[in-house]
């Protein structure tokens, strides 16, 4: 049997049917909070390509929004988040009220579960606290994470309160997704790769471990962790967080993943999203190399990061056919 396949950011602007509902919604957040439209966006790629899993259509930044911060998505500029600059700003964030504000997302999960084939997996998700914190402290995306690092390095206790706030809301958020019908949850730590050793431990590993433990007490689900860019620290992450599977970014060497990680944990990944844009023989050669290296032990085929808007949908269909045609 070939391994299961789904793709990070499998819904979105590369699909004409997504652009059609996106044009109808007043804004990206409206789309996330409209269960009918969000359920449709979730199902579109599964319907078109027959993927093995659907991933809830939402965003990691609904958590800061539910904590009480203004969040906007302007088309070309990327997301903007009302800044949190110091421990004083934390007093107005209420982590226990956040989950009730996310009720429309849980309705989306219920609708998707009802519409999805029973053998298809529904993946819920959240951003990991470190990654979500970077958006809150920088006010959006960043190249160097200077403000976040300066806060974390100079005032670890204050910054730790921010991490705890996100963590508390994230646990409730994931547990509620599972209660609504999510079969698996993934934690996206997209900026894990900018921290070293003890900072990686304190701000990525420890909060993730606490979330995994708390979710597993309250809900019986597998958890996938995606510590993007963490390099050799992925081994420590996999061992210490309790995740059931670890997502590998595009730069993780296949032989290392096979020999070091796979004996201990299910791995997921890691085709370069730009090879999916390229398509053809180059894409298929690399997809087969990934399958040959990792496909004989517990493995989920995916990209090493999200689908980009320039991706031709036909290349996704060709990738699915390539994976389904492979035999161990
Ligand atoms: O107008 C639009 O259509 C906005 C584009 C868009 C989409 C389709 C954004 C803005 N978010 C999403 C959906 C989304 N985001 C999903 C569900 C859809 C799916 O996977 O099929 C998921 C899982 C995410 C996760 C997400 N959002 C991450 C983690 C994964 C990653 O890419 O590293 C991050 C970092 C975000 C923040 C975010 N939201 C949107 C954008 C463009 C970004 C990235 C900003 C940046 O580069 O820093």
mmCIF file of C-alpha atoms and ligand atoms in Angstrom:
data_model
loop_
_atom_site.group_PDB
_atom_site.id
_atom_site.type_symbol
_atom_site.label_atom_id
_atom_site.label_comp_id
_atom_site.label_asym_id
_atom_site.label_seq_id
_atom_site.Cartn_x
_atom_site.Cartn_y
_atom_site.Cartn_z
ATOM 1 C CA UNK A 1 0.000 0.000 0.000
ATOM 2 C CA UNK A 2 1.257 3.504 -0.757
ATOM 3 C CA UNK A 3 1.316 5.901 2.215
ATOM 4 C CA UNK A 4 -1.502 8.378 2.807
ATOM 5 C CA UNK A 5 -1.138 11.814 1.219
ATOM 6 C CA UNK A 6 -2.391 15.296 2.098
ATOM 7 C CA UNK A 7 -0.749 18.682 1.573
ATOM 8 C CA UNK A 8 -0.192 21.560 3.935
ATOM 9 C CA UNK A 9 -2.193 24.569 2.680
ATOM 10 C CA UNK A 10 -4.039 22.287 0.266
ATOM 11 C CA UNK A 11 -6.929 24.767 0.223
ATOM 12 C CA UNK A 12 -6.279 28.263 -1.026
ATOM 13 C CA UNK A 13 -5.596 30.638 -3.822
ATOM 14 C CA UNK A 14 -4.072 28.182 -6.322
ATOM 15 C CA UNK A 15 -7.599 26.701 -6.712
ATOM 16 C CA UNK A 16 -10.074 28.653 -8.874
ATOM 17 C CA UNK A 17 -12.973 27.314 -6.796
ATOM 18 C CA UNK A 18 -11.316 28.776 -3.662
ATOM 19 C CA UNK A 19 -10.804 32.157 -5.341
ATOM 20 C CA UNK A 20 -14.527 32.148 -6.141
ATOM 21 C CA UNK A 21 -15.636 31.808 -2.503
ATOM 22 C CA UNK A 22 -12.823 34.102 -1.330
ATOM 23 C CA UNK A 23 -14.222 36.805 -3.656
ATOM 24 C CA UNK A 24 -17.661 36.369 -2.068
ATOM 25 C CA UNK A 25 -16.400 36.693 1.526
ATOM 26 C CA UNK A 26 -15.961 40.206 2.907
ATOM 27 C CA UNK A 27 -12.494 39.313 4.141
ATOM 28 C CA UNK A 28 -10.320 36.352 4.976
ATOM 29 C CA UNK A 29 -11.423 36.245 8.629
ATOM 30 C CA UNK A 30 -15.083 36.290 7.579
ATOM 31 C CA UNK A 31 -14.321 33.243 5.511
ATOM 32 C CA UNK A 32 -12.706 31.518 8.513
ATOM 33 C CA UNK A 33 -15.762 32.299 10.676
ATOM 34 C CA UNK A 34 -18.425 31.356 8.118
ATOM 35 C CA UNK A 35 -19.030 27.630 8.644
ATOM 36 C CA UNK A 36 -20.704 27.094 5.256
ATOM 37 C CA UNK A 37 -17.914 28.785 3.304
ATOM 38 C CA UNK A 38 -15.094 27.432 5.464
ATOM 39 C CA UNK A 39 -16.463 23.885 5.192
ATOM 40 C CA UNK A 40 -16.654 24.273 1.424
ATOM 41 C CA UNK A 41 -13.037 25.541 1.272
ATOM 42 C CA UNK A 42 -11.947 22.575 3.423
ATOM 43 C CA UNK A 43 -13.638 20.056 1.147
ATOM 44 C CA UNK A 44 -12.622 21.534 -2.223
ATOM 45 C CA UNK A 45 -9.137 19.986 -2.501
ATOM 46 C CA UNK A 46 -10.352 16.618 -1.182
ATOM 47 C CA UNK A 47 -13.113 16.541 -3.752
ATOM 48 C CA UNK A 48 -10.830 17.594 -6.612
ATOM 49 C CA UNK A 49 -7.821 15.379 -5.852
ATOM 50 C CA UNK A 50 -9.127 12.555 -3.641
ATOM 51 C CA UNK A 51 -6.609 13.303 -0.891
ATOM 52 C CA UNK A 52 -6.624 11.058 2.181
ATOM 53 C CA UNK A 53 -7.195 13.912 4.619
ATOM 54 C CA UNK A 54 -8.968 17.239 4.836
ATOM 55 C CA UNK A 55 -7.426 20.014 6.924
ATOM 56 C CA UNK A 56 -9.813 22.410 8.579
ATOM 57 C CA UNK A 57 -9.938 25.721 6.739
ATOM 58 C CA UNK A 58 -8.961 28.349 9.301
ATOM 59 C CA UNK A 59 -5.727 30.106 10.237
ATOM 60 C CA UNK A 60 -3.257 30.027 13.102
ATOM 61 C CA UNK A 61 -4.022 33.717 13.726
ATOM 62 C CA UNK A 62 -7.631 33.129 14.825
ATOM 63 C CA UNK A 63 -6.159 32.410 18.282
ATOM 64 C CA UNK A 64 -4.673 35.909 18.782
ATOM 65 C CA UNK A 65 -7.924 37.279 17.350
ATOM 66 C CA UNK A 66 -9.971 35.264 19.846
ATOM 67 C CA UNK A 67 -7.666 36.482 22.633
ATOM 68 C CA UNK A 68 -8.911 39.979 21.825
ATOM 69 C CA UNK A 69 -6.375 41.410 19.373
ATOM 70 C CA UNK A 70 -7.208 43.052 16.056
ATOM 71 C CA UNK A 71 -6.108 40.828 13.154
ATOM 72 C CA UNK A 72 -6.364 41.812 9.487
ATOM 73 C CA UNK A 73 -5.383 40.075 6.276
ATOM 74 C CA UNK A 74 -4.649 42.576 3.518
ATOM 75 C CA UNK A 75 -4.187 40.815 0.234
ATOM 76 C CA UNK A 76 -0.616 41.693 -0.665
ATOM 77 C CA UNK A 77 0.824 42.688 2.711
ATOM 78 C CA UNK A 78 0.148 39.493 4.580
ATOM 79 C CA UNK A 79 -1.445 39.272 8.016
ATOM 80 C CA UNK A 80 -1.264 42.147 10.507
ATOM 81 C CA UNK A 81 -1.781 41.591 14.230
ATOM 82 C CA UNK A 82 -2.247 44.228 16.929
ATOM 83 C CA UNK A 83 1.097 44.257 18.726
ATOM 84 C CA UNK A 84 1.749 42.838 22.172
ATOM 85 C CA UNK A 85 4.920 44.520 23.374
ATOM 86 C CA UNK A 86 5.353 43.781 27.050
ATOM 87 C CA UNK A 87 3.995 41.840 29.986
ATOM 88 C CA UNK A 88 1.630 44.780 30.739
ATOM 89 C CA UNK A 89 -0.213 44.185 27.453
ATOM 90 C CA UNK A 90 -1.024 40.659 28.574
ATOM 91 C CA UNK A 91 -3.536 41.724 31.200
ATOM 92 C CA UNK A 92 -6.151 42.464 28.561
ATOM 93 C CA UNK A 93 -5.884 39.021 26.931
ATOM 94 C CA UNK A 94 -8.297 36.444 28.285
ATOM 95 C CA UNK A 95 -7.245 32.894 27.381
ATOM 96 C CA UNK A 96 -10.259 31.223 28.964
ATOM 97 C CA UNK A 97 -12.774 33.287 26.957
ATOM 98 C CA UNK A 98 -11.027 32.644 23.640
ATOM 99 C CA UNK A 99 -12.549 29.256 22.912
ATOM 100 C CA UNK A 100 -16.141 30.517 23.050
ATOM 101 C CA UNK A 101 -15.298 33.128 20.400
ATOM 102 C CA UNK A 102 -14.123 30.327 18.123
ATOM 103 C CA UNK A 103 -17.491 28.531 18.117
ATOM 104 C CA UNK A 104 -17.985 29.057 14.335
ATOM 105 C CA UNK A 105 -14.786 27.077 13.690
ATOM 106 C CA UNK A 106 -16.182 24.106 15.618
ATOM 107 C CA UNK A 107 -19.366 24.293 13.540
ATOM 108 C CA UNK A 108 -17.148 24.134 10.432
ATOM 109 C CA UNK A 109 -15.523 20.975 11.810
ATOM 110 C CA UNK A 110 -18.944 19.388 12.404
ATOM 111 C CA UNK A 111 -20.089 20.208 8.878
ATOM 112 C CA UNK A 112 -16.923 18.885 7.277
ATOM 113 C CA UNK A 113 -17.043 15.670 9.297
ATOM 114 C CA UNK A 114 -20.659 15.117 8.216
ATOM 115 C CA UNK A 115 -19.802 15.666 4.542
ATOM 116 C CA UNK A 116 -16.504 13.795 4.448
ATOM 117 C CA UNK A 117 -16.204 10.086 3.585
ATOM 118 C CA UNK A 118 -15.826 8.012 6.743
ATOM 119 C CA UNK A 119 -12.400 6.725 5.644
ATOM 120 C CA UNK A 120 -11.026 10.249 5.100
ATOM 121 C CA UNK A 121 -9.196 11.864 8.013
ATOM 122 C CA UNK A 122 -10.150 15.306 9.262
ATOM 123 C CA UNK A 123 -7.151 17.221 10.581
ATOM 124 C CA UNK A 124 -7.642 20.071 13.027
ATOM 125 C CA UNK A 125 -4.793 22.446 13.770
ATOM 126 C CA UNK A 126 -3.367 25.385 15.650
ATOM 127 C CA UNK A 127 -0.153 27.345 15.591
ATOM 128 C CA UNK A 128 2.366 26.382 18.256
ATOM 129 C CA UNK A 129 2.822 29.086 20.923
ATOM 130 C CA UNK A 130 6.265 30.267 19.749
ATOM 131 C CA UNK A 131 5.108 30.814 16.167
ATOM 132 C CA UNK A 132 1.861 32.502 17.212
ATOM 133 C CA UNK A 133 3.811 34.687 19.661
ATOM 134 C CA UNK A 134 6.091 35.920 16.863
ATOM 135 C CA UNK A 135 3.077 37.266 14.950
ATOM 136 C CA UNK A 136 1.733 38.939 18.114
ATOM 137 C CA UNK A 137 5.038 40.567 19.059
ATOM 138 C CA UNK A 138 6.192 41.542 15.553
ATOM 139 C CA UNK A 139 2.702 42.629 14.473
ATOM 140 C CA UNK A 140 2.865 40.287 11.487
ATOM 141 C CA UNK A 141 5.447 38.298 9.638
ATOM 142 C CA UNK A 142 9.139 38.958 10.191
ATOM 143 C CA UNK A 143 12.539 38.300 8.683
ATOM 144 C CA UNK A 144 14.648 38.297 11.839
ATOM 145 C CA UNK A 145 12.183 38.025 14.776
ATOM 146 C CA UNK A 146 14.214 40.711 16.531
ATOM 147 C CA UNK A 147 11.435 42.058 18.767
ATOM 148 C CA UNK A 148 10.313 38.577 19.832
ATOM 149 C CA UNK A 149 13.839 37.406 20.578
ATOM 150 C CA UNK A 150 14.704 40.582 22.472
ATOM 151 C CA UNK A 151 11.681 40.109 24.698
ATOM 152 C CA UNK A 152 12.296 36.377 25.197
ATOM 153 C CA UNK A 153 16.002 36.865 25.948
ATOM 154 C CA UNK A 154 15.683 39.939 28.195
ATOM 155 C CA UNK A 155 12.493 39.086 30.092
ATOM 156 C CA UNK A 156 11.891 35.336 29.913
ATOM 157 C CA UNK A 157 9.321 35.474 32.710
ATOM 158 C CA UNK A 158 7.182 38.103 31.037
ATOM 159 C CA UNK A 159 7.526 36.451 27.642
ATOM 160 C CA UNK A 160 6.724 33.126 29.312
ATOM 161 C CA UNK A 161 3.389 34.592 30.385
ATOM 162 C CA UNK A 162 2.603 35.345 26.747
ATOM 163 C CA UNK A 163 3.517 31.761 25.805
ATOM 164 C CA UNK A 164 1.345 30.437 28.669
ATOM 165 C CA UNK A 165 -1.598 32.564 27.540
ATOM 166 C CA UNK A 166 -1.391 31.228 23.981
ATOM 167 C CA UNK A 167 -0.853 27.703 25.306
ATOM 168 C CA UNK A 168 -3.982 27.759 27.492
ATOM 169 C CA UNK A 169 -6.161 29.006 24.634
ATOM 170 C CA UNK A 170 -4.597 26.517 22.211
ATOM 171 C CA UNK A 171 -5.307 23.509 24.431
ATOM 172 C CA UNK A 172 -8.988 24.448 24.726
ATOM 173 C CA UNK A 173 -9.136 25.217 21.023
ATOM 174 C CA UNK A 174 -7.699 21.836 19.962
ATOM 175 C CA UNK A 175 -9.810 19.859 22.434
ATOM 176 C CA UNK A 176 -12.942 21.582 21.103
ATOM 177 C CA UNK A 177 -11.928 20.771 17.514
ATOM 178 C CA UNK A 178 -11.660 17.110 18.472
ATOM 179 C CA UNK A 179 -15.014 17.220 20.281
ATOM 180 C CA UNK A 180 -16.522 18.597 17.064
ATOM 181 C CA UNK A 181 -15.065 15.771 14.956
ATOM 182 C CA UNK A 182 -11.367 16.302 14.161
ATOM 183 C CA UNK A 183 -9.551 12.936 14.004
ATOM 184 C CA UNK A 184 -5.983 14.254 14.260
ATOM 185 C CA UNK A 185 -4.502 17.628 15.166
ATOM 186 C CA UNK A 186 -1.370 19.312 13.845
ATOM 187 C CA UNK A 187 0.661 22.002 15.598
ATOM 188 C CA UNK A 188 2.367 24.337 13.125
ATOM 189 C CA UNK A 189 5.616 25.706 14.556
ATOM 190 C CA UNK A 190 6.586 27.445 11.340
ATOM 191 C CA UNK A 191 9.314 29.569 12.940
ATOM 192 C CA UNK A 192 10.800 26.925 15.268
ATOM 193 C CA UNK A 193 13.998 27.058 13.234
ATOM 194 C CA UNK A 194 15.151 30.437 14.516
ATOM 195 C CA UNK A 195 15.891 29.250 18.069
ATOM 196 C CA UNK A 196 18.937 27.372 19.389
ATOM 197 C CA UNK A 197 19.427 24.781 22.120
ATOM 198 C CA UNK A 198 17.972 26.020 25.417
ATOM 199 C CA UNK A 199 15.727 28.598 23.757
ATOM 200 C CA UNK A 200 14.380 25.952 21.402
ATOM 201 C CA UNK A 201 13.799 23.793 24.465
ATOM 202 C CA UNK A 202 12.048 26.495 26.464
ATOM 203 C CA UNK A 203 9.912 28.125 23.754
ATOM 204 C CA UNK A 204 9.216 25.257 21.316
ATOM 205 C CA UNK A 205 9.695 21.894 23.003
ATOM 206 C CA UNK A 206 8.274 22.650 26.462
ATOM 207 C CA UNK A 207 5.040 24.416 25.392
ATOM 208 C CA UNK A 208 4.438 21.765 22.720
ATOM 209 C CA UNK A 209 4.984 18.979 25.260
ATOM 210 C CA UNK A 210 2.502 20.617 27.652
ATOM 211 C CA UNK A 211 -0.091 21.028 24.890
ATOM 212 C CA UNK A 212 0.310 17.419 23.711
ATOM 213 C CA UNK A 213 -0.012 16.098 27.262
ATOM 214 C CA UNK A 214 -3.059 18.246 28.065
ATOM 215 C CA UNK A 215 -4.816 17.453 24.778
ATOM 216 C CA UNK A 216 -4.231 13.741 25.253
ATOM 217 C CA UNK A 217 -5.724 13.809 28.741
ATOM 218 C CA UNK A 218 -8.914 15.369 27.403
ATOM 219 C CA UNK A 219 -9.146 13.901 23.891
ATOM 220 C CA UNK A 220 -7.916 10.665 22.373
ATOM 221 C CA UNK A 221 -6.190 11.850 19.194
ATOM 222 C CA UNK A 222 -2.852 11.567 17.448
ATOM 223 C CA UNK A 223 -0.871 14.815 17.297
ATOM 224 C CA UNK A 224 1.435 15.834 14.448
ATOM 225 C CA UNK A 225 4.107 18.413 15.261
ATOM 226 C CA UNK A 226 5.739 20.511 12.545
ATOM 227 C CA UNK A 227 8.857 22.252 13.885
ATOM 228 C CA UNK A 228 9.851 23.871 10.605
ATOM 229 C CA UNK A 229 13.538 24.542 10.183
ATOM 230 C CA UNK A 230 14.576 22.848 13.430
ATOM 231 C CA UNK A 231 17.234 20.684 11.708
ATOM 232 C CA UNK A 232 18.947 18.195 14.002
ATOM 233 C CA UNK A 233 16.823 19.491 16.899
ATOM 234 C CA UNK A 234 13.862 17.651 15.333
ATOM 235 C CA UNK A 235 15.219 14.516 17.006
ATOM 236 C CA UNK A 236 14.992 16.149 20.441
ATOM 237 C CA UNK A 237 11.565 17.607 19.572
ATOM 238 C CA UNK A 238 10.212 14.186 18.548
ATOM 239 C CA UNK A 239 11.571 12.523 21.684
ATOM 240 C CA UNK A 240 10.511 15.150 24.206
ATOM 241 C CA UNK A 241 7.148 16.519 23.044
ATOM 242 C CA UNK A 242 5.127 13.307 22.873
ATOM 243 C CA UNK A 243 3.917 13.985 19.334
ATOM 244 C CA UNK A 244 2.842 10.911 17.386
ATOM 245 C CA UNK A 245 4.252 12.172 14.115
ATOM 246 C CA UNK A 246 6.703 14.837 13.107
ATOM 247 C CA UNK A 247 6.405 16.956 9.977
ATOM 248 C CA UNK A 248 9.670 17.391 8.097
ATOM 249 C CA UNK A 249 10.456 20.560 6.200
ATOM 250 C CA UNK A 250 12.016 20.467 2.758
ATOM 251 C CA UNK A 251 15.604 20.695 4.014
ATOM 252 C CA UNK A 252 15.569 17.538 6.171
ATOM 253 C CA UNK A 253 17.842 14.890 4.562
ATOM 254 C CA UNK A 254 15.930 11.726 3.741
ATOM 255 C CA UNK A 255 18.607 9.316 4.955
ATOM 256 C CA UNK A 256 18.775 11.067 8.332
ATOM 257 C CA UNK A 257 14.989 11.037 8.655
ATOM 258 C CA UNK A 258 14.928 7.333 7.806
ATOM 259 C CA UNK A 259 17.790 6.275 10.097
ATOM 260 C CA UNK A 260 17.389 8.610 13.071
ATOM 261 C CA UNK A 261 13.731 9.641 13.244
ATOM 262 C CA UNK A 262 11.659 6.931 11.659
ATOM 263 C CA UNK A 263 12.582 4.148 14.098
ATOM 264 C CA UNK A 264 11.044 6.317 16.833
ATOM 265 C CA UNK A 265 8.220 8.309 15.308
ATOM 266 C CA UNK A 266 5.981 8.513 12.228
ATOM 267 C CA UNK A 267 7.310 11.093 9.802
ATOM 268 C CA UNK A 268 5.458 13.347 7.376
ATOM 269 C CA UNK A 269 6.833 15.306 4.448
ATOM 270 C CA UNK A 270 8.717 16.728 2.660
ATOM 271 C CA UNK A 271 8.501 17.550 -1.051
ATOM 272 C CA UNK A 272 9.611 21.102 -1.855
ATOM 273 C CA UNK A 273 6.478 23.161 -2.686
ATOM 274 C CA UNK A 274 8.427 24.669 -5.591
ATOM 275 C CA UNK A 275 8.853 21.212 -7.092
ATOM 276 C CA UNK A 276 5.068 21.039 -7.070
ATOM 277 C CA UNK A 277 5.071 24.304 -9.033
ATOM 278 C CA UNK A 278 7.665 22.823 -11.418
ATOM 279 C CA UNK A 279 5.844 19.523 -11.909
ATOM 280 C CA UNK A 280 6.840 16.920 -14.500
ATOM 281 C CA UNK A 281 9.825 14.611 -14.253
ATOM 282 C CA UNK A 282 11.696 16.742 -11.676
ATOM 283 C CA UNK A 283 8.766 16.575 -9.277
ATOM 284 C CA UNK A 284 8.167 12.878 -9.802
ATOM 285 C CA UNK A 285 11.830 11.964 -9.412
ATOM 286 C CA UNK A 286 11.978 13.640 -6.018
ATOM 287 C CA UNK A 287 8.595 12.280 -4.919
ATOM 288 C CA UNK A 288 9.828 8.765 -5.684
ATOM 289 C CA UNK A 289 13.078 9.376 -3.813
ATOM 290 C CA UNK A 290 11.025 10.404 -0.766
ATOM 291 C CA UNK A 291 8.836 7.307 -1.101
ATOM 292 C CA UNK A 292 11.837 4.997 -1.537
ATOM 293 C CA UNK A 293 13.519 6.441 1.572
ATOM 294 C CA UNK A 294 10.530 6.716 3.882
ATOM 295 C CA UNK A 295 7.617 4.808 2.366
ATOM 296 C CA UNK A 296 8.310 1.442 3.961
ATOM 297 C CA UNK A 297 7.897 2.591 7.535
ATOM 298 C CA UNK A 298 5.197 4.751 9.178
ATOM 299 C CA UNK A 299 4.963 7.709 6.815
ATOM 300 C CA UNK A 300 2.542 10.364 5.581
ATOM 301 C CA UNK A 301 3.346 11.942 2.227
ATOM 302 C CA UNK A 302 3.199 15.747 2.292
ATOM 303 C CA UNK A 303 5.110 18.828 1.250
ATOM 304 C CA UNK A 304 7.914 20.357 3.289
ATOM 305 C CA UNK A 305 5.870 23.562 3.591
ATOM 306 C CA UNK A 306 2.568 24.847 2.259
ATOM 307 C CA UNK A 307 1.249 24.842 -1.315
ATOM 308 C CA UNK A 308 2.049 28.226 -2.905
ATOM 309 C CA UNK A 309 -0.488 30.249 -4.948
ATOM 310 C CA UNK A 310 1.421 29.756 -8.253
ATOM 311 C CA UNK A 311 0.899 25.962 -8.112
ATOM 312 C CA UNK A 312 -0.876 24.498 -11.175
ATOM 313 C CA UNK A 313 -3.695 22.270 -9.857
ATOM 314 C CA UNK A 314 -2.810 19.638 -12.488
ATOM 315 C CA UNK A 315 0.537 19.139 -10.790
ATOM 316 C CA UNK A 316 -1.241 18.241 -7.555
ATOM 317 C CA UNK A 317 -3.289 15.632 -9.423
ATOM 318 C CA UNK A 318 -0.078 14.257 -10.969
ATOM 319 C CA UNK A 319 1.600 14.087 -7.550
ATOM 320 C CA UNK A 320 -1.328 12.189 -6.034
ATOM 321 C CA UNK A 321 -1.213 9.716 -8.970
ATOM 322 C CA UNK A 322 2.547 9.318 -8.521
ATOM 323 C CA UNK A 323 2.220 8.527 -4.799
ATOM 324 C CA UNK A 324 -0.734 6.187 -5.345
ATOM 325 C CA UNK A 325 1.160 4.348 -8.074
ATOM 326 C CA UNK A 326 4.149 3.621 -5.845
ATOM 327 C CA UNK A 327 4.530 0.200 -4.215
ATOM 328 C CA UNK A 328 6.870 -0.616 -1.334
HETATM 329 O O1 LIG B 1 -6.809 35.690 1.307
HETATM 330 C C1 LIG B 1 -6.367 34.546 1.463
HETATM 331 O O2 LIG B 1 -6.817 33.609 0.803
HETATM 332 C C2 LIG B 1 -5.295 34.414 2.475
HETATM 333 C C3 LIG B 1 -4.350 33.260 2.295
HETATM 334 C C4 LIG B 1 -4.415 32.344 3.505
HETATM 335 C C5 LIG B 1 -4.964 31.044 3.548
HETATM 336 C C6 LIG B 1 -5.643 30.303 2.433
HETATM 337 C C7 LIG B 1 -3.926 32.633 4.802
HETATM 338 C C8 LIG B 1 -3.319 33.906 5.254
HETATM 339 N N1 LIG B 1 -4.180 31.547 5.616
HETATM 340 C C9 LIG B 1 -4.811 30.553 4.895
HETATM 341 C C10 LIG B 1 -5.312 29.258 5.415
HETATM 342 C C11 LIG B 1 -4.463 28.443 6.305
HETATM 343 N N2 LIG B 1 -3.380 28.891 7.026
HETATM 344 C C12 LIG B 1 -4.656 27.075 6.616
HETATM 345 C C13 LIG B 1 -5.853 26.209 6.202
HETATM 346 C C14 LIG B 1 -5.854 25.830 4.783
HETATM 347 C C15 LIG B 1 -5.102 24.619 4.355
HETATM 348 O O3 LIG B 1 -4.066 24.250 4.955
HETATM 349 O O4 LIG B 1 -5.540 24.018 3.389
HETATM 350 C C16 LIG B 1 -3.618 26.692 7.470
HETATM 351 C C17 LIG B 1 -3.343 25.296 8.019
HETATM 352 C C18 LIG B 1 -2.835 27.832 7.725
HETATM 353 C C19 LIG B 1 -1.694 27.843 8.636
HETATM 354 C C20 LIG B 1 -0.850 29.049 8.764
HETATM 355 N N3 LIG B 1 -1.210 30.378 8.702
HETATM 356 C C21 LIG B 1 0.528 29.008 9.091
HETATM 357 C C22 LIG B 1 1.300 27.737 9.369
HETATM 358 C C23 LIG B 1 1.746 27.075 8.117
HETATM 359 C C24 LIG B 1 2.793 27.817 7.347
HETATM 360 O O5 LIG B 1 2.489 28.216 6.200
HETATM 361 O O6 LIG B 1 3.914 27.988 7.859
HETATM 362 C C25 LIG B 1 0.992 30.330 9.165
HETATM 363 C C26 LIG B 1 2.412 30.778 9.463
HETATM 364 C C27 LIG B 1 -0.108 31.187 8.913
HETATM 365 C C28 LIG B 1 -0.120 32.672 8.926
HETATM 366 C C29 LIG B 1 -0.600 33.176 7.616
HETATM 367 N N4 LIG B 1 -1.905 33.302 7.296
HETATM 368 C C30 LIG B 1 -2.028 33.718 5.984
HETATM 369 C C31 LIG B 1 -0.718 33.871 5.465
HETATM 370 C C32 LIG B 1 -0.385 34.333 4.084
HETATM 371 C C33 LIG B 1 0.176 33.496 6.488
HETATM 372 C C34 LIG B 1 1.694 33.417 6.387
HETATM 373 C C35 LIG B 1 2.303 34.736 6.658
HETATM 374 C C36 LIG B 1 3.819 34.652 6.680
HETATM 375 O O7 LIG B 1 4.413 34.288 5.671
HETATM 376 O O8 LIG B 1 4.370 34.944 7.742
#
